[in-house]
Amino acid sequence: KNMTKYDTFNNKYDKNAENMTNKYDKFSEKYDIKYDIENIKYDSSIENMTTKYDKIFAIGECGFDLFTDEYKSTFAEQNELWNAQLELAIKYDKPIIVHCRKGMCHIFESIEKLKKIKAVIFHSFSGSVTEAISLRKKGVNAFFSFGKPILNGNKNAIQCVKSLPIDWLLLETDSPYQTLKGEVFTPPTDILKVYAQFVKLRKDENEIISNQNGILKESSILNQLNQIFTEENFNLINSISENFCKLIN
């Protein structure tokens, strides 16, 4: 689980995140450059955070969001932030977590910098199998994470999960976001649905996990765990865990 420790846009240090990461070894920290379209800026204090707190795992989310005309109008600022974060990742040998919507061409423009970064993790990767393979072939240590889009029939996401080498893959929920039709929010327990669908896709089963609204009850969680984490599925599921462990060690 990633904890955002420092909110650079509001210039606010998240003490709760520090407490969680100090208490639980399996929590890792990352930091975001927060901005809105009215006030995009780079705050150099994040470099101080990087050097002062050795538990910071990754820099991100960073990247490009060009999904709307309003977002497109801030491309220059987004590009400036992107390059600043890439430089920090290279300087301090940190992975980055990439958020990219309608901006993959600009990711490829940064190949030379990305090749120098410890790991490039694409959050909710929206690209194609061809683009994922191309990034790897060009020397980028890229990992591709998928969440609930593989539950709602997203063709790119499903094909990537079915086709890409398993040691390139990660899974997520993006809780509380990425809701399916009829949902108000995504609970963390939906990772069970994502894992179940991942297993089915890797085993070439076309069944889509049915959508269940709301937070799963404890009994339902246990039932799903028993169904998913079987001896037969162990190697598939363990591969995802091993990929994440490689990134944080």
XYZ file of C-alpha atoms in Angstrom:
249
model
C 0.000 0.000 0.000
C 1.412 3.399 -0.936
C 1.007 6.295 1.451
C 1.331 9.851 0.158
C 3.558 11.500 2.722
C 4.052 15.033 1.452
C 1.531 17.173 -0.394
C 3.675 19.716 -2.208
C 0.796 21.731 -3.637
C -0.620 22.467 -0.184
C 2.884 22.490 1.311
C 1.676 20.017 3.936
C 3.476 17.092 5.505
C 1.291 14.074 6.155
C 2.199 12.909 9.644
C -0.380 10.114 9.488
C 1.432 8.544 6.540
C 4.700 8.627 8.447
C 3.063 6.974 11.472
C 1.622 4.215 9.288
C 4.905 3.492 7.556
C 6.809 3.483 10.832
C 4.313 1.091 12.427
C 3.813 -1.302 9.535
C 6.798 -2.447 7.512
C 4.642 -3.365 4.510
C 3.497 0.210 3.986
C 5.673 2.212 1.636
C 5.725 5.922 0.986
C 5.577 7.876 -2.208
C 5.009 11.555 -2.792
C 2.892 13.400 -5.287
C 3.193 16.820 -6.802
C -0.369 17.982 -6.273
C -1.778 20.633 -8.563
C -4.914 21.941 -10.098
C -5.269 23.568 -13.478
C -5.438 27.048 -11.950
C -2.162 26.756 -10.063
C 0.315 24.286 -11.489
C 3.752 24.742 -10.010
C 6.881 22.878 -9.053
C 7.866 23.048 -5.408
C 11.558 22.332 -4.892
C 10.882 21.267 -1.304
C 10.109 17.780 -2.600
C 13.824 17.295 -3.150
C 14.338 17.940 0.551
C 11.735 15.267 1.289
C 13.569 12.807 -0.932
C 16.881 13.255 0.845
C 15.525 13.498 4.399
C 13.177 10.521 4.525
C 14.780 7.261 3.473
C 11.480 5.352 3.523
C 10.142 7.181 0.475
C 9.656 4.436 -2.078
C 8.732 6.220 -5.288
C 8.013 9.513 -7.010
C 4.523 9.817 -8.410
C 1.996 9.871 -9.677
C 3.583 11.863 -12.448
C 2.981 12.093 -16.163
C 0.391 13.583 -18.478
C -3.351 13.982 -18.292
C -4.644 15.326 -21.592
C -8.106 13.821 -21.325
C -10.001 17.113 -21.704
C -9.385 20.388 -23.516
C -8.973 22.034 -20.131
C -6.209 19.629 -19.172
C -4.602 19.946 -22.607
C -4.270 23.689 -22.036
C -1.818 22.971 -19.202
C 0.486 20.752 -21.239
C 3.527 23.028 -20.879
C 3.227 23.039 -17.095
C 2.619 19.282 -16.971
C 5.676 18.722 -19.139
C 7.820 20.881 -16.847
C 6.704 18.921 -13.785
C 7.223 15.617 -15.571
C 10.813 16.427 -16.458
C 11.566 17.734 -12.969
C 10.295 14.493 -11.438
C 12.255 12.368 -13.896
C 15.421 14.204 -12.913
C 14.742 13.576 -9.220
C 14.081 9.891 -9.857
C 17.382 9.579 -11.704
C 19.329 11.581 -9.127
C 18.026 9.638 -6.105
C 17.546 6.250 -7.779
C 13.794 6.073 -7.094
C 11.069 4.361 -9.119
C 8.349 6.517 -10.614
C 4.611 5.877 -10.785
C 3.163 7.147 -14.051
C -0.335 8.517 -14.607
C -1.003 8.895 -18.313
C -4.233 9.643 -20.161
C -4.043 10.507 -23.869
C -0.348 11.314 -23.533
C 1.579 8.162 -24.403
C 3.412 9.870 -27.258
C 5.006 12.231 -24.724
C 6.089 9.288 -22.586
C 7.969 7.902 -25.586
C 9.621 11.288 -26.090
C 11.286 10.773 -22.690
C 12.727 7.324 -23.413
C 16.335 8.333 -22.782
C 15.506 9.581 -19.289
C 13.170 6.704 -18.531
C 15.935 4.204 -19.352
C 17.957 5.666 -16.475
C 15.197 5.204 -13.896
C 15.182 2.246 -11.512
C 11.604 1.231 -12.386
C 8.770 2.889 -14.292
C 5.388 1.758 -12.970
C 2.417 2.588 -15.153
C -0.602 3.047 -12.894
C -3.764 1.766 -14.587
C -1.946 1.366 -17.878
C -4.171 2.449 -20.749
C -1.785 1.727 -23.581
C -1.656 -1.211 -25.953
C 0.309 -4.452 -25.889
C 2.487 -3.033 -28.669
C 3.284 0.098 -26.669
C 4.126 -1.915 -23.545
C 6.468 -4.201 -25.478
C 8.041 -1.223 -27.229
C 8.862 0.468 -23.905
C 10.584 -2.693 -22.701
C 12.439 -3.214 -25.980
C 13.725 0.345 -25.818
C 15.343 -0.408 -22.465
C 12.792 0.989 -19.997
C 12.352 -1.146 -16.861
C 8.589 -0.762 -17.142
C 5.857 -2.435 -15.117
C 2.186 -2.255 -16.057
C -0.516 -2.136 -13.394
C -4.169 -2.948 -14.009
C -7.302 -2.519 -11.955
C -11.026 -2.533 -12.495
C -10.904 -1.766 -16.237
C -10.251 -5.496 -16.701
C -13.666 -6.030 -15.086
C -15.611 -3.748 -17.409
C -14.461 -5.066 -20.759
C -11.636 -2.613 -21.515
C -10.066 -4.287 -24.549
C -6.563 -2.831 -24.183
C -6.319 -3.681 -20.491
C -7.662 -7.213 -20.986
C -5.330 -7.941 -23.894
C -2.345 -6.660 -21.923
C -3.171 -8.825 -18.914
C -3.629 -11.873 -21.140
C -0.581 -11.310 -23.343
C 2.241 -9.501 -21.540
C 4.899 -11.466 -19.629
C 3.673 -12.004 -16.104
C 6.795 -10.519 -14.551
C 5.856 -7.149 -16.071
C 2.426 -7.035 -14.392
C 1.001 -5.500 -11.215
C -2.588 -5.241 -9.952
C -4.431 -2.438 -8.148
C -7.838 -0.958 -7.324
C -7.104 2.813 -7.375
C -9.530 2.955 -4.431
C -11.754 4.953 -4.074
C -11.704 5.683 -7.818
C -12.307 3.601 -10.967
C -15.883 2.754 -10.114
C -17.948 0.480 -12.286
C -21.490 1.240 -13.415
C -23.794 1.697 -10.442
C -20.977 2.093 -7.912
C -20.390 5.179 -5.774
C -16.787 4.328 -4.906
C -14.284 1.492 -5.056
C -13.491 -0.192 -1.719
C -10.003 -1.675 -1.218
C -11.572 -5.142 -1.005
C -12.263 -4.946 -4.739
C -8.675 -6.101 -5.200
C -10.186 -9.584 -4.787
C -12.302 -9.061 -7.893
C -9.264 -7.806 -9.784
C -7.174 -10.820 -8.765
C -9.971 -13.219 -9.647
C -10.383 -11.706 -13.096
C -6.616 -11.675 -13.601
C -6.479 -15.413 -12.876
C -9.319 -16.117 -15.309
C -7.740 -14.036 -18.061
C -4.334 -15.656 -17.671
C -6.015 -19.060 -17.828
C -7.857 -18.005 -21.000
C -11.255 -18.106 -19.380
C -13.515 -15.448 -20.813
C -15.889 -15.164 -17.885
C -16.074 -11.636 -16.488
C -16.477 -11.289 -12.733
C -19.909 -9.870 -12.008
C -20.081 -6.432 -10.447
C -21.058 -6.340 -6.769
C -21.874 -2.912 -5.395
C -20.685 -1.685 -2.029
C -18.173 -3.016 0.463
C -17.951 -6.782 0.665
C -19.031 -8.382 3.910
C -16.400 -10.327 5.855
C -17.965 -13.690 5.027
C -18.010 -12.776 1.334
C -14.355 -11.734 1.485
C -13.383 -15.067 3.014
C -15.370 -16.965 0.413
C -13.660 -15.074 -2.394
C -10.245 -15.632 -0.840
C -10.903 -19.358 -0.703
C -11.987 -19.380 -4.346
C -9.081 -17.303 -5.636
C -6.111 -18.396 -3.541
C -6.166 -22.065 -4.404
C -3.112 -24.248 -4.897
C -3.847 -24.270 -8.614
C -3.728 -20.465 -8.803
C -0.792 -19.991 -6.432
C 1.921 -19.487 -9.041
C -0.076 -16.854 -10.933
C -0.915 -14.859 -7.816
C 2.515 -15.238 -6.275
C 4.099 -13.821 -9.429
C 2.310 -10.501 -8.896
C 3.463 -10.346 -5.271
C 7.029 -11.100 -6.308
C 6.940 -8.298 -8.879
C 5.949 -5.799 -6.202
C 8.591 -7.103 -3.780
C 11.271 -6.588 -6.427
C 10.248 -2.943 -6.699
C 10.392 -2.107 -2.992
C 13.595 -4.006 -2.160
